[in-house]
Amino acid sequence: MSEPRLIVGLGNPGADYADTRHNVGFWFVDRLAAELRAALAPQGRFFGTVGRAGERWLLQPATFMNRSGQSVSALAQFYRIPAEEILVVHDDLDLPPGSIRLKKGGGNGGHNGLKDIQARLGTADFWRLRLGIGHPGERDAVAGYVLKAPRREEREMIDAALDRCLIAWPQLAAGDTAAAQRILHVKPPQESLP
């Protein structure tokens, strides 16, 4: 893994969406910004809220999920950041709450934010930090599910996963994929039960 120079948290802007499952990427960037003491502020030319920590940029697109690529590509092109130095943090329906997976490239799993980023960058070869939010069980229920707040016990598991991401941040920042995955890819408590 290359050292990430752009860390993107996906979500939807505005108070109505702040606590919804779709915004776990925003939650991570908020925590990372606090950890790195990076002030986040709106920047119109990048269509999002932006922070800087040394040579790294933190980004929360303000374009709504399905146009996330507009914001990501604007900042990446301006600072000449290649796809392999971008880490996108997003919600994942295919993982249970509390689960995390770090991977590079691959499909978008129907995630509109990833789909738009792939289209705008012209490649899928960026890193993803997939944060599990669980699945409602029926395909027709997905849109409403991701735009609702997680139940209290789910939120606790997601918060624990976010804590684990911060613990793994030094390894992520150094580009040490294997060491980061050893911290991130542990089974959350509900998966460990017989």
mmCIF file of the C-alpha atoms, coordinates in Angstrom:
data_MODEL
# 
_entry.id   MODEL 
# 
loop_
_atom_site.group_PDB 
_atom_site.id 
_atom_site.type_symbol 
_atom_site.label_atom_id 
_atom_site.label_alt_id 
_atom_site.label_comp_id 
_atom_site.label_asym_id 
_atom_site.label_entity_id 
_atom_site.label_seq_id 
_atom_site.pdbx_PDB_ins_code 
_atom_site.Cartn_x 
_atom_site.Cartn_y 
_atom_site.Cartn_z 
_atom_site.occupancy 
_atom_site.B_iso_or_equiv 
_atom_site.pdbx_formal_charge 
_atom_site.auth_seq_id 
_atom_site.auth_comp_id 
_atom_site.auth_asym_id 
_atom_site.auth_atom_id 
_atom_site.pdbx_PDB_model_num 
ATOM 1   C CA . MET A 1 1   ? 0.000   0.000   0.000   1.00 0.00 ? 1   MET A CA 1 
ATOM 2   C CA . SER A 1 2   ? 1.261   3.477   -0.842  1.00 0.00 ? 2   SER A CA 1 
ATOM 3   C CA . GLU A 1 3   ? 1.119   5.994   1.988   1.00 0.00 ? 3   GLU A CA 1 
ATOM 4   C CA . PRO A 1 4   ? -2.327  7.610   1.623   1.00 0.00 ? 4   PRO A CA 1 
ATOM 5   C CA . ARG A 1 5   ? -2.194  11.322  0.817   1.00 0.00 ? 5   ARG A CA 1 
ATOM 6   C CA . LEU A 1 6   ? -5.966  11.767  0.505   1.00 0.00 ? 6   LEU A CA 1 
ATOM 7   C CA . ILE A 1 7   ? -8.380  10.248  3.021   1.00 0.00 ? 7   ILE A CA 1 
ATOM 8   C CA . VAL A 1 8   ? -11.992 10.551  1.905   1.00 0.00 ? 8   VAL A CA 1 
ATOM 9   C CA . GLY A 1 9   ? -14.935 9.846   4.186   1.00 0.00 ? 9   GLY A CA 1 
ATOM 10  C CA . LEU A 1 10  ? -18.181 9.279   2.285   1.00 0.00 ? 10  LEU A CA 1 
ATOM 11  C CA . GLY A 1 11  ? -21.543 10.544  3.475   1.00 0.00 ? 11  GLY A CA 1 
ATOM 12  C CA . ASN A 1 12  ? -24.300 13.035  2.772   1.00 0.00 ? 12  ASN A CA 1 
ATOM 13  C CA . PRO A 1 13  ? -24.071 16.667  3.917   1.00 0.00 ? 13  PRO A CA 1 
ATOM 14  C CA . GLY A 1 14  ? -26.539 18.290  6.295   1.00 0.00 ? 14  GLY A CA 1 
ATOM 15  C CA . ALA A 1 15  ? -27.997 17.696  9.733   1.00 0.00 ? 15  ALA A CA 1 
ATOM 16  C CA . ASP A 1 16  ? -30.743 15.399  8.384   1.00 0.00 ? 16  ASP A CA 1 
ATOM 17  C CA . TYR A 1 17  ? -28.130 12.812  7.391   1.00 0.00 ? 17  TYR A CA 1 
ATOM 18  C CA . ALA A 1 18  ? -25.507 13.307  10.107  1.00 0.00 ? 18  ALA A CA 1 
ATOM 19  C CA . ASP A 1 19  ? -26.462 10.247  12.179  1.00 0.00 ? 19  ASP A CA 1 
ATOM 20  C CA . THR A 1 20  ? -27.397 7.882   9.334   1.00 0.00 ? 20  THR A CA 1 
ATOM 21  C CA . ARG A 1 21  ? -25.613 4.641   8.454   1.00 0.00 ? 21  ARG A CA 1 
ATOM 22  C CA . HIS A 1 22  ? -24.549 6.070   5.081   1.00 0.00 ? 22  HIS A CA 1 
ATOM 23  C CA . ASN A 1 23  ? -22.402 8.640   6.917   1.00 0.00 ? 23  ASN A CA 1 
ATOM 24  C CA . VAL A 1 24  ? -19.923 6.348   8.684   1.00 0.00 ? 24  VAL A CA 1 
ATOM 25  C CA . GLY A 1 25  ? -17.179 7.661   6.378   1.00 0.00 ? 25  GLY A CA 1 
ATOM 26  C CA . PHE A 1 26  ? -17.859 11.193  7.639   1.00 0.00 ? 26  PHE A CA 1 
ATOM 27  C CA . TRP A 1 27  ? -17.743 9.879   11.231  1.00 0.00 ? 27  TRP A CA 1 
ATOM 28  C CA . PHE A 1 28  ? -14.275 8.429   10.602  1.00 0.00 ? 28  PHE A CA 1 
ATOM 29  C CA . VAL A 1 29  ? -12.880 11.626  9.058   1.00 0.00 ? 29  VAL A CA 1 
ATOM 30  C CA . ASP A 1 30  ? -14.267 13.664  11.975  1.00 0.00 ? 30  ASP A CA 1 
ATOM 31  C CA . ARG A 1 31  ? -12.455 11.385  14.436  1.00 0.00 ? 31  ARG A CA 1 
ATOM 32  C CA . LEU A 1 32  ? -9.242  11.293  12.414  1.00 0.00 ? 32  LEU A CA 1 
ATOM 33  C CA . ALA A 1 33  ? -9.232  15.085  12.068  1.00 0.00 ? 33  ALA A CA 1 
ATOM 34  C CA . ALA A 1 34  ? -9.571  15.417  15.857  1.00 0.00 ? 34  ALA A CA 1 
ATOM 35  C CA . GLU A 1 35  ? -6.780  12.874  16.384  1.00 0.00 ? 35  GLU A CA 1 
ATOM 36  C CA . LEU A 1 36  ? -4.454  14.675  13.940  1.00 0.00 ? 36  LEU A CA 1 
ATOM 37  C CA . ARG A 1 37  ? -5.574  18.148  15.093  1.00 0.00 ? 37  ARG A CA 1 
ATOM 38  C CA . ALA A 1 38  ? -6.574  19.010  11.534  1.00 0.00 ? 38  ALA A CA 1 
ATOM 39  C CA . ALA A 1 39  ? -9.252  21.696  11.203  1.00 0.00 ? 39  ALA A CA 1 
ATOM 40  C CA . LEU A 1 40  ? -12.001 20.799  8.721   1.00 0.00 ? 40  LEU A CA 1 
ATOM 41  C CA . ALA A 1 41  ? -13.507 23.681  6.722   1.00 0.00 ? 41  ALA A CA 1 
ATOM 42  C CA . PRO A 1 42  ? -15.700 24.009  3.601   1.00 0.00 ? 42  PRO A CA 1 
ATOM 43  C CA . GLN A 1 43  ? -13.748 24.588  0.387   1.00 0.00 ? 43  GLN A CA 1 
ATOM 44  C CA . GLY A 1 44  ? -15.900 25.378  -2.640  1.00 0.00 ? 44  GLY A CA 1 
ATOM 45  C CA . ARG A 1 45  ? -13.339 24.522  -5.291  1.00 0.00 ? 45  ARG A CA 1 
ATOM 46  C CA . PHE A 1 46  ? -13.167 20.966  -3.904  1.00 0.00 ? 46  PHE A CA 1 
ATOM 47  C CA . PHE A 1 47  ? -16.945 20.652  -3.367  1.00 0.00 ? 47  PHE A CA 1 
ATOM 48  C CA . GLY A 1 48  ? -16.467 19.530  0.206   1.00 0.00 ? 48  GLY A CA 1 
ATOM 49  C CA . THR A 1 49  ? -15.118 19.981  3.691   1.00 0.00 ? 49  THR A CA 1 
ATOM 50  C CA . VAL A 1 50  ? -11.334 19.742  3.714   1.00 0.00 ? 50  VAL A CA 1 
ATOM 51  C CA . GLY A 1 51  ? -8.589  19.438  6.303   1.00 0.00 ? 51  GLY A CA 1 
ATOM 52  C CA . ARG A 1 52  ? -4.829  19.119  6.096   1.00 0.00 ? 52  ARG A CA 1 
ATOM 53  C CA . ALA A 1 53  ? -2.403  17.215  8.326   1.00 0.00 ? 53  ALA A CA 1 
ATOM 54  C CA . GLY A 1 54  ? 1.135   17.627  7.019   1.00 0.00 ? 54  GLY A CA 1 
ATOM 55  C CA . GLU A 1 55  ? 1.228   16.197  3.488   1.00 0.00 ? 55  GLU A CA 1 
ATOM 56  C CA . ARG A 1 56  ? -2.164  14.512  3.916   1.00 0.00 ? 56  ARG A CA 1 
ATOM 57  C CA . TRP A 1 57  ? -5.591  15.798  2.972   1.00 0.00 ? 57  TRP A CA 1 
ATOM 58  C CA . LEU A 1 58  ? -8.876  14.849  4.659   1.00 0.00 ? 58  LEU A CA 1 
ATOM 59  C CA . LEU A 1 59  ? -12.075 15.229  2.642   1.00 0.00 ? 59  LEU A CA 1 
ATOM 60  C CA . GLN A 1 60  ? -15.817 14.961  3.229   1.00 0.00 ? 60  GLN A CA 1 
ATOM 61  C CA . PRO A 1 61  ? -17.575 15.548  -0.104  1.00 0.00 ? 61  PRO A CA 1 
ATOM 62  C CA . ALA A 1 62  ? -20.524 17.968  0.109   1.00 0.00 ? 62  ALA A CA 1 
ATOM 63  C CA . THR A 1 63  ? -21.959 16.757  -3.199  1.00 0.00 ? 63  THR A CA 1 
ATOM 64  C CA . PHE A 1 64  ? -24.263 14.055  -1.821  1.00 0.00 ? 64  PHE A CA 1 
ATOM 65  C CA . MET A 1 65  ? -23.269 10.423  -2.104  1.00 0.00 ? 65  MET A CA 1 
ATOM 66  C CA . ASN A 1 66  ? -24.003 9.760   -5.782  1.00 0.00 ? 66  ASN A CA 1 
ATOM 67  C CA . ARG A 1 67  ? -21.726 12.646  -6.878  1.00 0.00 ? 67  ARG A CA 1 
ATOM 68  C CA . SER A 1 68  ? -18.821 12.007  -4.482  1.00 0.00 ? 68  SER A CA 1 
ATOM 69  C CA . GLY A 1 69  ? -16.416 11.607  -7.386  1.00 0.00 ? 69  GLY A CA 1 
ATOM 70  C CA . GLN A 1 70  ? -16.770 15.282  -8.325  1.00 0.00 ? 70  GLN A CA 1 
ATOM 71  C CA . SER A 1 71  ? -15.218 16.291  -5.003  1.00 0.00 ? 71  SER A CA 1 
ATOM 72  C CA . VAL A 1 72  ? -12.594 13.506  -4.894  1.00 0.00 ? 72  VAL A CA 1 
ATOM 73  C CA . SER A 1 73  ? -11.392 14.089  -8.454  1.00 0.00 ? 73  SER A CA 1 
ATOM 74  C CA . ALA A 1 74  ? -11.237 17.892  -7.974  1.00 0.00 ? 74  ALA A CA 1 
ATOM 75  C CA . LEU A 1 75  ? -8.883  17.616  -4.994  1.00 0.00 ? 75  LEU A CA 1 
ATOM 76  C CA . ALA A 1 76  ? -6.876  14.671  -6.367  1.00 0.00 ? 76  ALA A CA 1 
ATOM 77  C CA . GLN A 1 77  ? -6.270  16.414  -9.705  1.00 0.00 ? 77  GLN A CA 1 
ATOM 78  C CA . PHE A 1 78  ? -5.376  19.749  -8.112  1.00 0.00 ? 78  PHE A CA 1 
ATOM 79  C CA . TYR A 1 79  ? -2.743  18.193  -5.829  1.00 0.00 ? 79  TYR A CA 1 
ATOM 80  C CA . ARG A 1 80  ? -1.707  15.485  -8.342  1.00 0.00 ? 80  ARG A CA 1 
ATOM 81  C CA . ILE A 1 81  ? -2.630  12.617  -6.025  1.00 0.00 ? 81  ILE A CA 1 
ATOM 82  C CA . PRO A 1 82  ? -2.781  9.281   -7.905  1.00 0.00 ? 82  PRO A CA 1 
ATOM 83  C CA . ALA A 1 83  ? -5.579  6.787   -7.203  1.00 0.00 ? 83  ALA A CA 1 
ATOM 84  C CA . GLU A 1 84  ? -3.279  4.396   -5.312  1.00 0.00 ? 84  GLU A CA 1 
ATOM 85  C CA . GLU A 1 85  ? -2.617  7.168   -2.751  1.00 0.00 ? 85  GLU A CA 1 
ATOM 86  C CA . ILE A 1 86  ? -6.345  7.668   -2.036  1.00 0.00 ? 86  ILE A CA 1 
ATOM 87  C CA . LEU A 1 87  ? -8.116  5.910   0.848   1.00 0.00 ? 87  LEU A CA 1 
ATOM 88  C CA . VAL A 1 88  ? -11.928 6.007   0.684   1.00 0.00 ? 88  VAL A CA 1 
ATOM 89  C CA . VAL A 1 89  ? -13.787 5.200   3.910   1.00 0.00 ? 89  VAL A CA 1 
ATOM 90  C CA . HIS A 1 90  ? -17.390 4.083   3.398   1.00 0.00 ? 90  HIS A CA 1 
ATOM 91  C CA . ASP A 1 91  ? -20.334 2.097   4.712   1.00 0.00 ? 91  ASP A CA 1 
ATOM 92  C CA . ASP A 1 92  ? -20.698 -1.504  3.545   1.00 0.00 ? 92  ASP A CA 1 
ATOM 93  C CA . LEU A 1 93  ? -23.983 -3.420  3.562   1.00 0.00 ? 93  LEU A CA 1 
ATOM 94  C CA . ASP A 1 94  ? -22.229 -6.767  3.045   1.00 0.00 ? 94  ASP A CA 1 
ATOM 95  C CA . LEU A 1 95  ? -20.415 -6.597  6.386   1.00 0.00 ? 95  LEU A CA 1 
ATOM 96  C CA . PRO A 1 96  ? -22.084 -6.829  9.804   1.00 0.00 ? 96  PRO A CA 1 
ATOM 97  C CA . PRO A 1 97  ? -21.899 -3.791  12.104  1.00 0.00 ? 97  PRO A CA 1 
ATOM 98  C CA . GLY A 1 98  ? -18.468 -3.630  13.705  1.00 0.00 ? 98  GLY A CA 1 
ATOM 99  C CA . SER A 1 99  ? -16.648 -5.400  10.867  1.00 0.00 ? 99  SER A CA 1 
ATOM 100 C CA . ILE A 1 100 ? -13.916 -3.681  8.867   1.00 0.00 ? 100 ILE A CA 1 
ATOM 101 C CA . ARG A 1 101 ? -12.120 -4.655  5.671   1.00 0.00 ? 101 ARG A CA 1 
ATOM 102 C CA . LEU A 1 102 ? -9.207  -2.884  4.009   1.00 0.00 ? 102 LEU A CA 1 
ATOM 103 C CA . LYS A 1 103 ? -8.775  -3.580  0.297   1.00 0.00 ? 103 LYS A CA 1 
ATOM 104 C CA . LYS A 1 104 ? -7.556  -2.051  -2.914  1.00 0.00 ? 104 LYS A CA 1 
ATOM 105 C CA . GLY A 1 105 ? -9.624  -1.896  -6.089  1.00 0.00 ? 105 GLY A CA 1 
ATOM 106 C CA . GLY A 1 106 ? -12.461 -4.243  -6.938  1.00 0.00 ? 106 GLY A CA 1 
ATOM 107 C CA . GLY A 1 107 ? -16.104 -3.647  -7.700  1.00 0.00 ? 107 GLY A CA 1 
ATOM 108 C CA . ASN A 1 108 ? -18.359 -1.061  -6.121  1.00 0.00 ? 108 ASN A CA 1 
ATOM 109 C CA . GLY A 1 109 ? -20.994 -3.438  -4.733  1.00 0.00 ? 109 GLY A CA 1 
ATOM 110 C CA . GLY A 1 110 ? -23.714 -1.082  -5.954  1.00 0.00 ? 110 GLY A CA 1 
ATOM 111 C CA . HIS A 1 111 ? -22.420 1.703   -3.683  1.00 0.00 ? 111 HIS A CA 1 
ATOM 112 C CA . ASN A 1 112 ? -23.251 4.957   -5.496  1.00 0.00 ? 112 ASN A CA 1 
ATOM 113 C CA . GLY A 1 113 ? -20.400 6.891   -3.904  1.00 0.00 ? 113 GLY A CA 1 
ATOM 114 C CA . LEU A 1 114 ? -17.798 4.340   -5.031  1.00 0.00 ? 114 LEU A CA 1 
ATOM 115 C CA . LYS A 1 115 ? -19.425 4.102   -8.451  1.00 0.00 ? 115 LYS A CA 1 
ATOM 116 C CA . ASP A 1 116 ? -19.081 7.848   -9.024  1.00 0.00 ? 116 ASP A CA 1 
ATOM 117 C CA . ILE A 1 117 ? -15.505 7.969   -7.727  1.00 0.00 ? 117 ILE A CA 1 
ATOM 118 C CA . GLN A 1 118 ? -14.517 5.143   -10.086 1.00 0.00 ? 118 GLN A CA 1 
ATOM 119 C CA . ALA A 1 119 ? -16.169 6.951   -13.003 1.00 0.00 ? 119 ALA A CA 1 
ATOM 120 C CA . ARG A 1 120 ? -14.541 10.322  -12.225 1.00 0.00 ? 120 ARG A CA 1 
ATOM 121 C CA . LEU A 1 121 ? -11.060 8.920   -11.532 1.00 0.00 ? 121 LEU A CA 1 
ATOM 122 C CA . GLY A 1 122 ? -11.275 6.512   -14.483 1.00 0.00 ? 122 GLY A CA 1 
ATOM 123 C CA . THR A 1 123 ? -10.014 3.668   -12.277 1.00 0.00 ? 123 THR A CA 1 
ATOM 124 C CA . ALA A 1 124 ? -11.026 1.490   -9.342  1.00 0.00 ? 124 ALA A CA 1 
ATOM 125 C CA . ASP A 1 125 ? -7.431  1.247   -8.064  1.00 0.00 ? 125 ASP A CA 1 
ATOM 126 C CA . PHE A 1 126 ? -7.865  3.275   -4.899  1.00 0.00 ? 126 PHE A CA 1 
ATOM 127 C CA . TRP A 1 127 ? -7.884  1.879   -1.365  1.00 0.00 ? 127 TRP A CA 1 
ATOM 128 C CA . ARG A 1 128 ? -11.134 1.327   0.521   1.00 0.00 ? 128 ARG A CA 1 
ATOM 129 C CA . LEU A 1 129 ? -11.768 1.044   4.231   1.00 0.00 ? 129 LEU A CA 1 
ATOM 130 C CA . ARG A 1 130 ? -15.111 -0.761  4.333   1.00 0.00 ? 130 ARG A CA 1 
ATOM 131 C CA . LEU A 1 131 ? -17.084 -0.260  7.553   1.00 0.00 ? 131 LEU A CA 1 
ATOM 132 C CA . GLY A 1 132 ? -19.877 -2.754  8.109   1.00 0.00 ? 132 GLY A CA 1 
ATOM 133 C CA . ILE A 1 133 ? -23.402 -1.474  8.728   1.00 0.00 ? 133 ILE A CA 1 
ATOM 134 C CA . GLY A 1 134 ? -25.281 -4.742  8.132   1.00 0.00 ? 134 GLY A CA 1 
ATOM 135 C CA . HIS A 1 135 ? -28.050 -5.422  5.612   1.00 0.00 ? 135 HIS A CA 1 
ATOM 136 C CA . PRO A 1 136 ? -31.812 -4.955  6.100   1.00 0.00 ? 136 PRO A CA 1 
ATOM 137 C CA . GLY A 1 137 ? -32.411 -8.382  4.553   1.00 0.00 ? 137 GLY A CA 1 
ATOM 138 C CA . GLU A 1 138 ? -34.376 -7.238  1.513   1.00 0.00 ? 138 GLU A CA 1 
ATOM 139 C CA . ARG A 1 139 ? -32.991 -5.404  -1.499  1.00 0.00 ? 139 ARG A CA 1 
ATOM 140 C CA . ASP A 1 140 ? -36.008 -3.068  -1.676  1.00 0.00 ? 140 ASP A CA 1 
ATOM 141 C CA . ALA A 1 141 ? -35.341 -1.889  1.885   1.00 0.00 ? 141 ALA A CA 1 
ATOM 142 C CA . VAL A 1 142 ? -31.719 -0.802  1.297   1.00 0.00 ? 142 VAL A CA 1 
ATOM 143 C CA . ALA A 1 143 ? -32.342 2.862   0.377   1.00 0.00 ? 143 ALA A CA 1 
ATOM 144 C CA . GLY A 1 144 ? -34.379 3.540   3.506   1.00 0.00 ? 144 GLY A CA 1 
ATOM 145 C CA . TYR A 1 145 ? -32.011 1.489   5.682   1.00 0.00 ? 145 TYR A CA 1 
ATOM 146 C CA . VAL A 1 146 ? -28.802 3.380   4.837   1.00 0.00 ? 146 VAL A CA 1 
ATOM 147 C CA . LEU A 1 147 ? -30.577 6.717   5.395   1.00 0.00 ? 147 LEU A CA 1 
ATOM 148 C CA . LYS A 1 148 ? -31.655 5.824   8.938   1.00 0.00 ? 148 LYS A CA 1 
ATOM 149 C CA . ALA A 1 149 ? -29.615 5.927   12.139  1.00 0.00 ? 149 ALA A CA 1 
ATOM 150 C CA . PRO A 1 150 ? -28.299 2.571   13.366  1.00 0.00 ? 150 PRO A CA 1 
ATOM 151 C CA . ARG A 1 151 ? -29.955 1.004   16.406  1.00 0.00 ? 151 ARG A CA 1 
ATOM 152 C CA . ARG A 1 152 ? -28.131 1.728   19.683  1.00 0.00 ? 152 ARG A CA 1 
ATOM 153 C CA . GLU A 1 153 ? -26.349 -1.642  19.828  1.00 0.00 ? 153 GLU A CA 1 
ATOM 154 C CA . GLU A 1 154 ? -25.314 -1.319  16.159  1.00 0.00 ? 154 GLU A CA 1 
ATOM 155 C CA . ARG A 1 155 ? -23.973 2.184   16.784  1.00 0.00 ? 155 ARG A CA 1 
ATOM 156 C CA . GLU A 1 156 ? -21.879 0.849   19.674  1.00 0.00 ? 156 GLU A CA 1 
ATOM 157 C CA . MET A 1 157 ? -20.347 -1.796  17.397  1.00 0.00 ? 157 MET A CA 1 
ATOM 158 C CA . ILE A 1 158 ? -19.702 0.773   14.650  1.00 0.00 ? 158 ILE A CA 1 
ATOM 159 C CA . ASP A 1 159 ? -18.111 3.138   17.184  1.00 0.00 ? 159 ASP A CA 1 
ATOM 160 C CA . ALA A 1 160 ? -15.860 0.302   18.394  1.00 0.00 ? 160 ALA A CA 1 
ATOM 161 C CA . ALA A 1 161 ? -14.859 -0.324  14.758  1.00 0.00 ? 161 ALA A CA 1 
ATOM 162 C CA . LEU A 1 162 ? -14.050 3.375   14.314  1.00 0.00 ? 162 LEU A CA 1 
ATOM 163 C CA . ASP A 1 163 ? -11.887 3.195   17.451  1.00 0.00 ? 163 ASP A CA 1 
ATOM 164 C CA . ARG A 1 164 ? -10.040 0.225   15.903  1.00 0.00 ? 164 ARG A CA 1 
ATOM 165 C CA . CYS A 1 165 ? -9.481  2.240   12.703  1.00 0.00 ? 165 CYS A CA 1 
ATOM 166 C CA . LEU A 1 166 ? -7.814  4.983   14.753  1.00 0.00 ? 166 LEU A CA 1 
ATOM 167 C CA . ILE A 1 167 ? -5.637  2.397   16.530  1.00 0.00 ? 167 ILE A CA 1 
ATOM 168 C CA . ALA A 1 168 ? -4.579  1.129   13.075  1.00 0.00 ? 168 ALA A CA 1 
ATOM 169 C CA . TRP A 1 169 ? -4.016  4.652   11.722  1.00 0.00 ? 169 TRP A CA 1 
ATOM 170 C CA . PRO A 1 170 ? -0.202  4.665   12.226  1.00 0.00 ? 170 PRO A CA 1 
ATOM 171 C CA . GLN A 1 171 ? 0.047   1.464   10.150  1.00 0.00 ? 171 GLN A CA 1 
ATOM 172 C CA . LEU A 1 172 ? -2.357  2.811   7.519   1.00 0.00 ? 172 LEU A CA 1 
ATOM 173 C CA . ALA A 1 173 ? -0.459  6.095   7.364   1.00 0.00 ? 173 ALA A CA 1 
ATOM 174 C CA . ALA A 1 174 ? 2.820   4.230   6.870   1.00 0.00 ? 174 ALA A CA 1 
ATOM 175 C CA . GLY A 1 175 ? 1.330   2.133   4.062   1.00 0.00 ? 175 GLY A CA 1 
ATOM 176 C CA . ASP A 1 176 ? 1.830   -1.084  6.061   1.00 0.00 ? 176 ASP A CA 1 
ATOM 177 C CA . THR A 1 177 ? -1.205  -2.982  4.790   1.00 0.00 ? 177 THR A CA 1 
ATOM 178 C CA . ALA A 1 178 ? -0.460  -6.283  6.536   1.00 0.00 ? 178 ALA A CA 1 
ATOM 179 C CA . ALA A 1 179 ? 0.017   -4.697  9.967   1.00 0.00 ? 179 ALA A CA 1 
ATOM 180 C CA . ALA A 1 180 ? -3.122  -2.569  9.530   1.00 0.00 ? 180 ALA A CA 1 
ATOM 181 C CA . GLN A 1 181 ? -5.186  -5.592  8.496   1.00 0.00 ? 181 GLN A CA 1 
ATOM 182 C CA . ARG A 1 182 ? -4.058  -7.535  11.598  1.00 0.00 ? 182 ARG A CA 1 
ATOM 183 C CA . ILE A 1 183 ? -5.658  -4.791  13.710  1.00 0.00 ? 183 ILE A CA 1 
ATOM 184 C CA . LEU A 1 184 ? -8.680  -4.126  11.488  1.00 0.00 ? 184 LEU A CA 1 
ATOM 185 C CA . HIS A 1 185 ? -9.742  -7.602  10.390  1.00 0.00 ? 185 HIS A CA 1 
ATOM 186 C CA . VAL A 1 186 ? -10.579 -9.033  13.810  1.00 0.00 ? 186 VAL A CA 1 
ATOM 187 C CA . LYS A 1 187 ? -14.065 -10.362 14.352  1.00 0.00 ? 187 LYS A CA 1 
ATOM 188 C CA . PRO A 1 188 ? -16.313 -8.078  16.383  1.00 0.00 ? 188 PRO A CA 1 
ATOM 189 C CA . PRO A 1 189 ? -17.890 -9.655  19.500  1.00 0.00 ? 189 PRO A CA 1 
ATOM 190 C CA . GLN A 1 190 ? -21.225 -10.635 17.892  1.00 0.00 ? 190 GLN A CA 1 
ATOM 191 C CA . GLU A 1 191 ? -19.381 -12.648 15.202  1.00 0.00 ? 191 GLU A CA 1 
ATOM 192 C CA . SER A 1 192 ? -17.271 -14.513 17.768  1.00 0.00 ? 192 SER A CA 1 
ATOM 193 C CA . LEU A 1 193 ? -20.237 -16.144 19.488  1.00 0.00 ? 193 LEU A CA 1 
ATOM 194 C CA . PRO A 1 194 ? -20.758 -19.868 18.735  1.00 0.00 ? 194 PRO A CA 1 
# 
